[in-house]
Amino acid sequence: AVAFDIDGVLVRGKHALDEGRRALRILNGDNALNKRIPFVLMTNGGGVSEASKAADISRLMGVEIDARQVVLSHSPMQGLAARYSNDHVLVVGGSGHRCADIARAYGFRNVSTPNDVVAWRPSAWQFMRPPEGCQLSDPGLVRDYARDPFRAVMMLHDSFDFGRDLQIVTDVLRSRDATLGAEFINKQSVPLYLSNADLIFSNEYPQPRFAQGAFHVCLRAMWDALTGGAPLEHTRFGKPFTVQYDFVERLLDQLALRAVPSTDVAQLRNERRVYAIGDNPAADIAGANGAGWTSVLVRTGVFNGGPGTNDPANPATMVVNHVEDAVGWIVAAE
């Protein structure tokens, strides 16, 4: 199987790379073997549903992608829903209340956002206009956050307002009993879950841009300064963390069973080779190497080393110019 990163590999920003279109056609059977090769899209992006991302990439690439082939940075967070299904959680990141909707679709029934907090008490973040009812994650729900404690904080996507989100997240984490407006204590009150530790990513701009990991850095720095160095415990999702690769392995098992119901999954896992194609050595390549996958690094995104070079900290099994070269090398290797 092949696991593709998306940004910097198949697309740059909102534009598909021609090499990406041809690479997917090769895996769909346009190759010397006339065989379809299973593949998944494994991105540290998020902020949309898997179905929405699949539809978007299908349109860009001209190849039909099923939602079950898409793994976003927050996809494995579905596994937390059993624990927090009815607990009040703060969902951070993304545009509008989209991430709150995603969390509810995953099974989290009791969700609020920083936007909701500012609507409740505008002085919580005085640098924005209080949201109107239609901008709330649940317009029909009236809360008093001074009496409705949170049980967890979950960041699903990049912050669209660093200042507001840093303020509200640290308020929840520092407040006694995780109620807002309560006394601050120098001890973490609830668990913190973060997706996508990428510090930078590649889009149409000539140089890499800050990604969600930049917010993580800021949050840890603020926590350290405010608490005098108290530990900030957090669980991370996305590449290069093991939880992401375990999730993809289970997904590949399911894809195989749907294709051939009599598949012996244990034997399949023993024989299966997964090739991971990415542009970010610290995420794509480090994660693939750690999972025992074969890593292929392309020069169309974060990594732009010249011919004959590899990343010194996280060297890939193979370095190629672009994703079509990567797929060609994989087919030849097999």
JSON list of C-alpha atoms in Angstrom, two decimals, residues 42-246:
[
{"chain": "A", "resi": 42, "resn": "MET", "atom": "CA", "xyz": [-2.50, 10.65, 5.28]},
{"chain": "A", "resi": 43, "resn": "THR", "atom": "CA", "xyz": [-2.28, 14.35, 6.03]},
{"chain": "A", "resi": 44, "resn": "ASN", "atom": "CA", "xyz": [-1.59, 16.48, 9.07]},
{"chain": "A", "resi": 45, "resn": "GLY", "atom": "CA", "xyz": [-4.24, 18.84, 7.77]},
{"chain": "A", "resi": 46, "resn": "GLY", "atom": "CA", "xyz": [-7.76, 18.86, 9.15]},
{"chain": "A", "resi": 47, "resn": "GLY", "atom": "CA", "xyz": [-10.58, 21.17, 10.05]},
{"chain": "A", "resi": 48, "resn": "VAL", "atom": "CA", "xyz": [-12.96, 19.40, 7.65]},
{"chain": "A", "resi": 49, "resn": "SER", "atom": "CA", "xyz": [-14.62, 16.00, 7.63]},
{"chain": "A", "resi": 50, "resn": "GLU", "atom": "CA", "xyz": [-12.95, 13.05, 5.95]},
{"chain": "A", "resi": 51, "resn": "ALA", "atom": "CA", "xyz": [-15.78, 12.97, 3.40]},
{"chain": "A", "resi": 52, "resn": "SER", "atom": "CA", "xyz": [-15.35, 16.65, 2.58]},
{"chain": "A", "resi": 53, "resn": "LYS", "atom": "CA", "xyz": [-11.59, 16.25, 2.17]},
{"chain": "A", "resi": 54, "resn": "ALA", "atom": "CA", "xyz": [-12.09, 13.21, -0.07]},
{"chain": "A", "resi": 55, "resn": "ALA", "atom": "CA", "xyz": [-14.50, 15.15, -2.29]},
{"chain": "A", "resi": 56, "resn": "ASP", "atom": "CA", "xyz": [-12.12, 18.11, -2.51]},
{"chain": "A", "resi": 57, "resn": "ILE", "atom": "CA", "xyz": [-9.11, 15.98, -3.46]},
{"chain": "A", "resi": 58, "resn": "SER", "atom": "CA", "xyz": [-11.21, 13.96, -5.93]},
{"chain": "A", "resi": 59, "resn": "ARG", "atom": "CA", "xyz": [-12.16, 17.20, -7.68]},
{"chain": "A", "resi": 60, "resn": "LEU", "atom": "CA", "xyz": [-8.59, 18.53, -7.71]},
{"chain": "A", "resi": 61, "resn": "MET", "atom": "CA", "xyz": [-6.92, 15.30, -8.82]},
{"chain": "A", "resi": 62, "resn": "GLY", "atom": "CA", "xyz": [-9.54, 13.91, -11.19]},
{"chain": "A", "resi": 63, "resn": "VAL", "atom": "CA", "xyz": [-9.47, 10.58, -9.34]},
{"chain": "A", "resi": 64, "resn": "GLU", "atom": "CA", "xyz": [-12.30, 9.25, -7.19]},
{"chain": "A", "resi": 65, "resn": "ILE", "atom": "CA", "xyz": [-11.21, 9.16, -3.53]},
{"chain": "A", "resi": 66, "resn": "ASP", "atom": "CA", "xyz": [-13.38, 7.45, -0.92]},
{"chain": "A", "resi": 67, "resn": "ALA", "atom": "CA", "xyz": [-13.74, 9.07, 2.53]},
{"chain": "A", "resi": 68, "resn": "ARG", "atom": "CA", "xyz": [-12.40, 5.80, 3.98]},
{"chain": "A", "resi": 69, "resn": "GLN", "atom": "CA", "xyz": [-9.08, 6.47, 2.23]},
{"chain": "A", "resi": 70, "resn": "VAL", "atom": "CA", "xyz": [-8.55, 9.79, 4.03]},
{"chain": "A", "resi": 71, "resn": "VAL", "atom": "CA", "xyz": [-6.80, 10.12, 7.39]},
{"chain": "A", "resi": 72, "resn": "LEU", "atom": "CA", "xyz": [-6.67, 13.63, 8.84]},
{"chain": "A", "resi": 73, "resn": "SER", "atom": "CA", "xyz": [-4.59, 14.71, 11.82]},
{"chain": "A", "resi": 74, "resn": "HIS", "atom": "CA", "xyz": [-7.65, 14.50, 14.06]},
{"chain": "A", "resi": 75, "resn": "SER", "atom": "CA", "xyz": [-9.15, 11.28, 12.61]},
{"chain": "A", "resi": 76, "resn": "PRO", "atom": "CA", "xyz": [-7.83, 9.01, 15.42]},
{"chain": "A", "resi": 77, "resn": "MET", "atom": "CA", "xyz": [-9.44, 11.36, 17.98]},
{"chain": "A", "resi": 78, "resn": "GLN", "atom": "CA", "xyz": [-12.63, 9.45, 17.21]},
{"chain": "A", "resi": 79, "resn": "GLY", "atom": "CA", "xyz": [-11.28, 6.91, 19.66]},
{"chain": "A", "resi": 80, "resn": "LEU", "atom": "CA", "xyz": [-11.69, 9.41, 22.51]},
{"chain": "A", "resi": 81, "resn": "ALA", "atom": "CA", "xyz": [-15.43, 9.75, 21.95]},
{"chain": "A", "resi": 82, "resn": "ALA", "atom": "CA", "xyz": [-16.26, 6.71, 24.07]},
{"chain": "A", "resi": 83, "resn": "ARG", "atom": "CA", "xyz": [-14.50, 8.32, 27.03]},
{"chain": "A", "resi": 84, "resn": "TYR", "atom": "CA", "xyz": [-15.88, 11.84, 26.57]},
{"chain": "A", "resi": 85, "resn": "SER", "atom": "CA", "xyz": [-19.18, 11.22, 24.79]},
{"chain": "A", "resi": 86, "resn": "ASN", "atom": "CA", "xyz": [-21.25, 13.16, 27.33]},
{"chain": "A", "resi": 87, "resn": "ASP", "atom": "CA", "xyz": [-18.49, 15.22, 28.98]},
{"chain": "A", "resi": 88, "resn": "HIS", "atom": "CA", "xyz": [-18.18, 18.94, 28.28]},
{"chain": "A", "resi": 89, "resn": "VAL", "atom": "CA", "xyz": [-15.14, 19.50, 26.02]},
{"chain": "A", "resi": 90, "resn": "LEU", "atom": "CA", "xyz": [-13.58, 22.66, 24.58]},
{"chain": "A", "resi": 91, "resn": "VAL", "atom": "CA", "xyz": [-12.90, 22.20, 20.85]},
{"chain": "A", "resi": 92, "resn": "VAL", "atom": "CA", "xyz": [-10.32, 24.60, 19.41]},
{"chain": "A", "resi": 93, "resn": "GLY", "atom": "CA", "xyz": [-9.31, 25.55, 15.88]},
{"chain": "A", "resi": 94, "resn": "GLY", "atom": "CA", "xyz": [-10.74, 25.77, 12.43]},
{"chain": "A", "resi": 95, "resn": "SER", "atom": "CA", "xyz": [-13.05, 28.18, 10.67]},
{"chain": "A", "resi": 96, "resn": "GLY", "atom": "CA", "xyz": [-16.32, 29.12, 12.38]},
{"chain": "A", "resi": 97, "resn": "HIS", "atom": "CA", "xyz": [-17.85, 26.17, 14.25]},
{"chain": "A", "resi": 98, "resn": "ARG", "atom": "CA", "xyz": [-16.76, 23.54, 11.72]},
{"chain": "A", "resi": 99, "resn": "CYS", "atom": "CA", "xyz": [-14.50, 21.68, 14.17]},
{"chain": "A", "resi": 100, "resn": "ALA", "atom": "CA", "xyz": [-17.32, 21.55, 16.73]},
{"chain": "A", "resi": 101, "resn": "ASP", "atom": "CA", "xyz": [-19.50, 19.93, 14.07]},
{"chain": "A", "resi": 102, "resn": "ILE", "atom": "CA", "xyz": [-16.72, 17.41, 13.31]},
{"chain": "A", "resi": 103, "resn": "ALA", "atom": "CA", "xyz": [-16.37, 16.59, 17.00]},
{"chain": "A", "resi": 104, "resn": "ARG", "atom": "CA", "xyz": [-20.11, 15.98, 17.28]},
{"chain": "A", "resi": 105, "resn": "ALA", "atom": "CA", "xyz": [-19.98, 13.72, 14.22]},
{"chain": "A", "resi": 106, "resn": "TYR", "atom": "CA", "xyz": [-17.21, 11.75, 15.98]},
{"chain": "A", "resi": 107, "resn": "GLY", "atom": "CA", "xyz": [-19.51, 11.21, 18.98]},
{"chain": "A", "resi": 108, "resn": "PHE", "atom": "CA", "xyz": [-18.70, 14.13, 21.32]},
{"chain": "A", "resi": 109, "resn": "ARG", "atom": "CA", "xyz": [-22.16, 15.34, 22.33]},
{"chain": "A", "resi": 110, "resn": "ASN", "atom": "CA", "xyz": [-21.27, 18.20, 24.69]},
{"chain": "A", "resi": 111, "resn": "VAL", "atom": "CA", "xyz": [-19.04, 20.65, 22.82]},
{"chain": "A", "resi": 112, "resn": "SER", "atom": "CA", "xyz": [-18.13, 24.33, 23.20]},
{"chain": "A", "resi": 113, "resn": "THR", "atom": "CA", "xyz": [-15.65, 26.57, 21.36]},
{"chain": "A", "resi": 114, "resn": "PRO", "atom": "CA", "xyz": [-13.67, 29.70, 22.29]},
{"chain": "A", "resi": 115, "resn": "ASN", "atom": "CA", "xyz": [-16.17, 31.64, 20.17]},
{"chain": "A", "resi": 116, "resn": "ASP", "atom": "CA", "xyz": [-18.97, 30.43, 22.44]},
{"chain": "A", "resi": 117, "resn": "VAL", "atom": "CA", "xyz": [-17.04, 31.61, 25.49]},
{"chain": "A", "resi": 118, "resn": "VAL", "atom": "CA", "xyz": [-16.59, 35.12, 24.08]},
{"chain": "A", "resi": 119, "resn": "ALA", "atom": "CA", "xyz": [-20.30, 35.27, 23.24]},
{"chain": "A", "resi": 120, "resn": "TRP", "atom": "CA", "xyz": [-21.04, 34.34, 26.87]},
{"chain": "A", "resi": 121, "resn": "ARG", "atom": "CA", "xyz": [-18.72, 36.99, 28.30]},
{"chain": "A", "resi": 122, "resn": "PRO", "atom": "CA", "xyz": [-17.17, 39.40, 25.74]},
{"chain": "A", "resi": 123, "resn": "SER", "atom": "CA", "xyz": [-14.56, 40.61, 28.25]},
{"chain": "A", "resi": 124, "resn": "ALA", "atom": "CA", "xyz": [-12.97, 37.12, 28.06]},
{"chain": "A", "resi": 125, "resn": "TRP", "atom": "CA", "xyz": [-11.30, 38.38, 24.85]},
{"chain": "A", "resi": 126, "resn": "GLN", "atom": "CA", "xyz": [-11.89, 42.06, 24.33]},
{"chain": "A", "resi": 127, "resn": "PHE", "atom": "CA", "xyz": [-10.12, 42.26, 20.97]},
{"chain": "A", "resi": 128, "resn": "MET", "atom": "CA", "xyz": [-12.98, 40.87, 18.91]},
{"chain": "A", "resi": 129, "resn": "ARG", "atom": "CA", "xyz": [-16.63, 41.66, 18.36]},
{"chain": "A", "resi": 130, "resn": "PRO", "atom": "CA", "xyz": [-18.87, 39.29, 20.32]},
{"chain": "A", "resi": 131, "resn": "PRO", "atom": "CA", "xyz": [-20.26, 36.57, 18.00]},
{"chain": "A", "resi": 132, "resn": "GLU", "atom": "CA", "xyz": [-23.91, 36.63, 17.03]},
{"chain": "A", "resi": 133, "resn": "GLY", "atom": "CA", "xyz": [-26.18, 33.65, 17.60]},
{"chain": "A", "resi": 134, "resn": "CYS", "atom": "CA", "xyz": [-25.71, 32.26, 14.10]},
{"chain": "A", "resi": 135, "resn": "GLN", "atom": "CA", "xyz": [-21.94, 32.11, 14.68]},
{"chain": "A", "resi": 136, "resn": "LEU", "atom": "CA", "xyz": [-22.18, 29.89, 17.75]},
{"chain": "A", "resi": 137, "resn": "SER", "atom": "CA", "xyz": [-21.41, 26.18, 17.63]},
{"chain": "A", "resi": 138, "resn": "ASP", "atom": "CA", "xyz": [-24.88, 25.43, 19.04]},
{"chain": "A", "resi": 139, "resn": "PRO", "atom": "CA", "xyz": [-27.17, 28.49, 18.74]},
{"chain": "A", "resi": 140, "resn": "GLY", "atom": "CA", "xyz": [-29.95, 26.81, 20.73]},
{"chain": "A", "resi": 141, "resn": "LEU", "atom": "CA", "xyz": [-27.82, 26.15, 23.82]},
{"chain": "A", "resi": 142, "resn": "VAL", "atom": "CA", "xyz": [-27.37, 28.72, 26.60]},
{"chain": "A", "resi": 143, "resn": "ARG", "atom": "CA", "xyz": [-24.45, 28.02, 28.94]},
{"chain": "A", "resi": 144, "resn": "ASP", "atom": "CA", "xyz": [-22.96, 29.57, 32.03]},
{"chain": "A", "resi": 145, "resn": "TYR", "atom": "CA", "xyz": [-19.28, 28.67, 31.79]},
{"chain": "A", "resi": 146, "resn": "ALA", "atom": "CA", "xyz": [-18.75, 29.78, 35.39]},
{"chain": "A", "resi": 147, "resn": "ARG", "atom": "CA", "xyz": [-20.91, 26.81, 36.43]},
{"chain": "A", "resi": 148, "resn": "ASP", "atom": "CA", "xyz": [-20.40, 24.33, 33.57]},
{"chain": "A", "resi": 149, "resn": "PRO", "atom": "CA", "xyz": [-16.90, 22.86, 33.94]},
{"chain": "A", "resi": 150, "resn": "PHE", "atom": "CA", "xyz": [-14.89, 21.44, 31.08]},
{"chain": "A", "resi": 151, "resn": "ARG", "atom": "CA", "xyz": [-13.50, 17.91, 31.19]},
{"chain": "A", "resi": 152, "resn": "ALA", "atom": "CA", "xyz": [-10.98, 18.16, 28.32]},
{"chain": "A", "resi": 153, "resn": "VAL", "atom": "CA", "xyz": [-9.48, 20.53, 25.75]},
{"chain": "A", "resi": 154, "resn": "MET", "atom": "CA", "xyz": [-9.13, 19.25, 22.17]},
{"chain": "A", "resi": 155, "resn": "MET", "atom": "CA", "xyz": [-7.41, 21.14, 19.36]},
{"chain": "A", "resi": 156, "resn": "LEU", "atom": "CA", "xyz": [-8.54, 19.76, 16.01]},
{"chain": "A", "resi": 157, "resn": "HIS", "atom": "CA", "xyz": [-7.09, 22.29, 13.58]},
{"chain": "A", "resi": 158, "resn": "ASP", "atom": "CA", "xyz": [-5.07, 25.49, 13.17]},
{"chain": "A", "resi": 159, "resn": "SER", "atom": "CA", "xyz": [-6.19, 28.47, 15.22]},
{"chain": "A", "resi": 160, "resn": "PHE", "atom": "CA", "xyz": [-7.80, 31.28, 13.24]},
{"chain": "A", "resi": 161, "resn": "ASP", "atom": "CA", "xyz": [-7.29, 33.62, 16.23]},
{"chain": "A", "resi": 162, "resn": "PHE", "atom": "CA", "xyz": [-4.09, 32.83, 18.12]},
{"chain": "A", "resi": 163, "resn": "GLY", "atom": "CA", "xyz": [-4.63, 35.42, 20.85]},
{"chain": "A", "resi": 164, "resn": "ARG", "atom": "CA", "xyz": [-8.20, 34.46, 21.67]},
{"chain": "A", "resi": 165, "resn": "ASP", "atom": "CA", "xyz": [-7.52, 30.73, 21.62]},
{"chain": "A", "resi": 166, "resn": "LEU", "atom": "CA", "xyz": [-4.36, 31.01, 23.74]},
{"chain": "A", "resi": 167, "resn": "GLN", "atom": "CA", "xyz": [-6.32, 33.01, 26.28]},
{"chain": "A", "resi": 168, "resn": "ILE", "atom": "CA", "xyz": [-9.33, 30.71, 26.51]},
{"chain": "A", "resi": 169, "resn": "VAL", "atom": "CA", "xyz": [-7.32, 27.47, 26.48]},
{"chain": "A", "resi": 170, "resn": "THR", "atom": "CA", "xyz": [-4.99, 28.66, 29.26]},
{"chain": "A", "resi": 171, "resn": "ASP", "atom": "CA", "xyz": [-8.03, 29.92, 31.20]},
{"chain": "A", "resi": 172, "resn": "VAL", "atom": "CA", "xyz": [-9.58, 26.46, 31.12]},
{"chain": "A", "resi": 173, "resn": "LEU", "atom": "CA", "xyz": [-6.34, 24.64, 31.91]},
{"chain": "A", "resi": 174, "resn": "ARG", "atom": "CA", "xyz": [-5.49, 26.94, 34.85]},
{"chain": "A", "resi": 175, "resn": "SER", "atom": "CA", "xyz": [-8.94, 27.47, 36.38]},
{"chain": "A", "resi": 176, "resn": "ARG", "atom": "CA", "xyz": [-9.85, 25.62, 39.52]},
{"chain": "A", "resi": 177, "resn": "ASP", "atom": "CA", "xyz": [-12.33, 22.88, 38.56]},
{"chain": "A", "resi": 178, "resn": "ALA", "atom": "CA", "xyz": [-11.99, 24.03, 34.88]},
{"chain": "A", "resi": 179, "resn": "THR", "atom": "CA", "xyz": [-14.78, 26.60, 35.23]},
{"chain": "A", "resi": 180, "resn": "LEU", "atom": "CA", "xyz": [-14.19, 29.98, 33.62]},
{"chain": "A", "resi": 181, "resn": "GLY", "atom": "CA", "xyz": [-13.71, 33.03, 35.80]},
{"chain": "A", "resi": 182, "resn": "ALA", "atom": "CA", "xyz": [-12.64, 30.86, 38.72]},
{"chain": "A", "resi": 183, "resn": "GLU", "atom": "CA", "xyz": [-9.42, 31.24, 40.69]},
{"chain": "A", "resi": 184, "resn": "PHE", "atom": "CA", "xyz": [-6.26, 30.39, 38.75]},
{"chain": "A", "resi": 185, "resn": "ILE", "atom": "CA", "xyz": [-4.08, 27.59, 40.08]},
{"chain": "A", "resi": 186, "resn": "ASN", "atom": "CA", "xyz": [-0.62, 26.59, 38.86]},
{"chain": "A", "resi": 187, "resn": "LYS", "atom": "CA", "xyz": [-1.76, 23.08, 38.10]},
{"chain": "A", "resi": 188, "resn": "GLN", "atom": "CA", "xyz": [-3.38, 21.63, 35.00]},
{"chain": "A", "resi": 189, "resn": "SER", "atom": "CA", "xyz": [-7.07, 21.03, 35.60]},
{"chain": "A", "resi": 190, "resn": "VAL", "atom": "CA", "xyz": [-8.06, 18.85, 32.59]},
{"chain": "A", "resi": 191, "resn": "PRO", "atom": "CA", "xyz": [-6.39, 16.74, 29.87]},
{"chain": "A", "resi": 192, "resn": "LEU", "atom": "CA", "xyz": [-5.16, 18.46, 26.69]},
{"chain": "A", "resi": 193, "resn": "TYR", "atom": "CA", "xyz": [-5.26, 16.77, 23.26]},
{"chain": "A", "resi": 194, "resn": "LEU", "atom": "CA", "xyz": [-3.47, 18.30, 20.28]},
{"chain": "A", "resi": 195, "resn": "SER", "atom": "CA", "xyz": [-3.46, 17.35, 16.60]},
{"chain": "A", "resi": 196, "resn": "ASN", "atom": "CA", "xyz": [-0.77, 18.16, 14.01]},
{"chain": "A", "resi": 197, "resn": "ALA", "atom": "CA", "xyz": [2.54, 19.10, 15.59]},
{"chain": "A", "resi": 198, "resn": "ASP", "atom": "CA", "xyz": [3.93, 20.40, 12.26]},
{"chain": "A", "resi": 199, "resn": "LEU", "atom": "CA", "xyz": [5.70, 23.70, 12.88]},
{"chain": "A", "resi": 200, "resn": "ILE", "atom": "CA", "xyz": [5.58, 24.63, 9.19]},
{"chain": "A", "resi": 201, "resn": "PHE", "atom": "CA", "xyz": [3.88, 23.50, 5.99]},
{"chain": "A", "resi": 202, "resn": "SER", "atom": "CA", "xyz": [4.10, 24.32, 2.29]},
{"chain": "A", "resi": 203, "resn": "ASN", "atom": "CA", "xyz": [1.50, 26.19, 0.21]},
{"chain": "A", "resi": 204, "resn": "GLU", "atom": "CA", "xyz": [1.66, 28.53, -2.79]},
{"chain": "A", "resi": 205, "resn": "TYR", "atom": "CA", "xyz": [3.86, 31.03, -0.90]},
{"chain": "A", "resi": 206, "resn": "PRO", "atom": "CA", "xyz": [7.57, 30.72, -1.81]},
{"chain": "A", "resi": 207, "resn": "GLN", "atom": "CA", "xyz": [8.60, 29.89, 1.78]},
{"chain": "A", "resi": 208, "resn": "PRO", "atom": "CA", "xyz": [6.98, 27.51, 4.31]},
{"chain": "A", "resi": 209, "resn": "ARG", "atom": "CA", "xyz": [4.24, 28.94, 6.56]},
{"chain": "A", "resi": 210, "resn": "PHE", "atom": "CA", "xyz": [3.47, 28.39, 10.25]},
{"chain": "A", "resi": 211, "resn": "ALA", "atom": "CA", "xyz": [1.29, 25.34, 10.90]},
{"chain": "A", "resi": 212, "resn": "GLN", "atom": "CA", "xyz": [-0.65, 24.21, 13.96]},
{"chain": "A", "resi": 213, "resn": "GLY", "atom": "CA", "xyz": [2.55, 23.24, 15.76]},
{"chain": "A", "resi": 214, "resn": "ALA", "atom": "CA", "xyz": [3.40, 26.94, 16.01]},
{"chain": "A", "resi": 215, "resn": "PHE", "atom": "CA", "xyz": [0.35, 27.35, 18.25]},
{"chain": "A", "resi": 216, "resn": "HIS", "atom": "CA", "xyz": [1.53, 24.43, 20.38]},
{"chain": "A", "resi": 217, "resn": "VAL", "atom": "CA", "xyz": [4.90, 26.17, 20.86]},
{"chain": "A", "resi": 218, "resn": "CYS", "atom": "CA", "xyz": [3.15, 29.41, 21.88]},
{"chain": "A", "resi": 219, "resn": "LEU", "atom": "CA", "xyz": [0.81, 27.59, 24.25]},
{"chain": "A", "resi": 220, "resn": "ARG", "atom": "CA", "xyz": [3.66, 25.78, 26.00]},
{"chain": "A", "resi": 221, "resn": "ALA", "atom": "CA", "xyz": [5.61, 29.04, 26.31]},
{"chain": "A", "resi": 222, "resn": "MET", "atom": "CA", "xyz": [2.59, 30.88, 27.77]},
{"chain": "A", "resi": 223, "resn": "TRP", "atom": "CA", "xyz": [1.90, 28.04, 30.18]},
{"chain": "A", "resi": 224, "resn": "ASP", "atom": "CA", "xyz": [5.51, 28.00, 31.33]},
{"chain": "A", "resi": 225, "resn": "ALA", "atom": "CA", "xyz": [5.54, 31.79, 31.88]},
{"chain": "A", "resi": 226, "resn": "LEU", "atom": "CA", "xyz": [2.18, 31.88, 33.69]},
{"chain": "A", "resi": 227, "resn": "THR", "atom": "CA", "xyz": [2.75, 28.89, 35.99]},
{"chain": "A", "resi": 228, "resn": "GLY", "atom": "CA", "xyz": [6.45, 29.28, 36.71]},
{"chain": "A", "resi": 229, "resn": "GLY", "atom": "CA", "xyz": [7.37, 26.13, 34.85]},
{"chain": "A", "resi": 230, "resn": "ALA", "atom": "CA", "xyz": [4.62, 23.73, 35.94]},
{"chain": "A", "resi": 231, "resn": "PRO", "atom": "CA", "xyz": [4.38, 20.69, 33.64]},
{"chain": "A", "resi": 232, "resn": "LEU", "atom": "CA", "xyz": [1.85, 20.82, 30.81]},
{"chain": "A", "resi": 233, "resn": "GLU", "atom": "CA", "xyz": [0.72, 17.28, 30.01]},
{"chain": "A", "resi": 234, "resn": "HIS", "atom": "CA", "xyz": [-0.68, 16.73, 26.53]},
{"chain": "A", "resi": 235, "resn": "THR", "atom": "CA", "xyz": [-1.45, 13.91, 24.12]},
{"chain": "A", "resi": 236, "resn": "ARG", "atom": "CA", "xyz": [-0.53, 14.51, 20.48]},
{"chain": "A", "resi": 237, "resn": "PHE", "atom": "CA", "xyz": [-2.12, 13.16, 17.32]},
{"chain": "A", "resi": 238, "resn": "GLY", "atom": "CA", "xyz": [-0.99, 13.36, 13.70]},
{"chain": "A", "resi": 239, "resn": "LYS", "atom": "CA", "xyz": [2.32, 12.50, 12.11]},
{"chain": "A", "resi": 240, "resn": "PRO", "atom": "CA", "xyz": [4.93, 11.47, 13.30]},
{"chain": "A", "resi": 241, "resn": "PHE", "atom": "CA", "xyz": [3.17, 9.92, 16.33]},
{"chain": "A", "resi": 242, "resn": "THR", "atom": "CA", "xyz": [2.55, 6.17, 16.62]},
{"chain": "A", "resi": 243, "resn": "VAL", "atom": "CA", "xyz": [-1.20, 6.57, 17.15]},
{"chain": "A", "resi": 244, "resn": "GLN", "atom": "CA", "xyz": [-1.54, 7.86, 13.58]},
{"chain": "A", "resi": 245, "resn": "TYR", "atom": "CA", "xyz": [0.28, 4.91, 11.99]},
{"chain": "A", "resi": 246, "resn": "ASP", "atom": "CA", "xyz": [-1.61, 2.34, 14.06]}
]
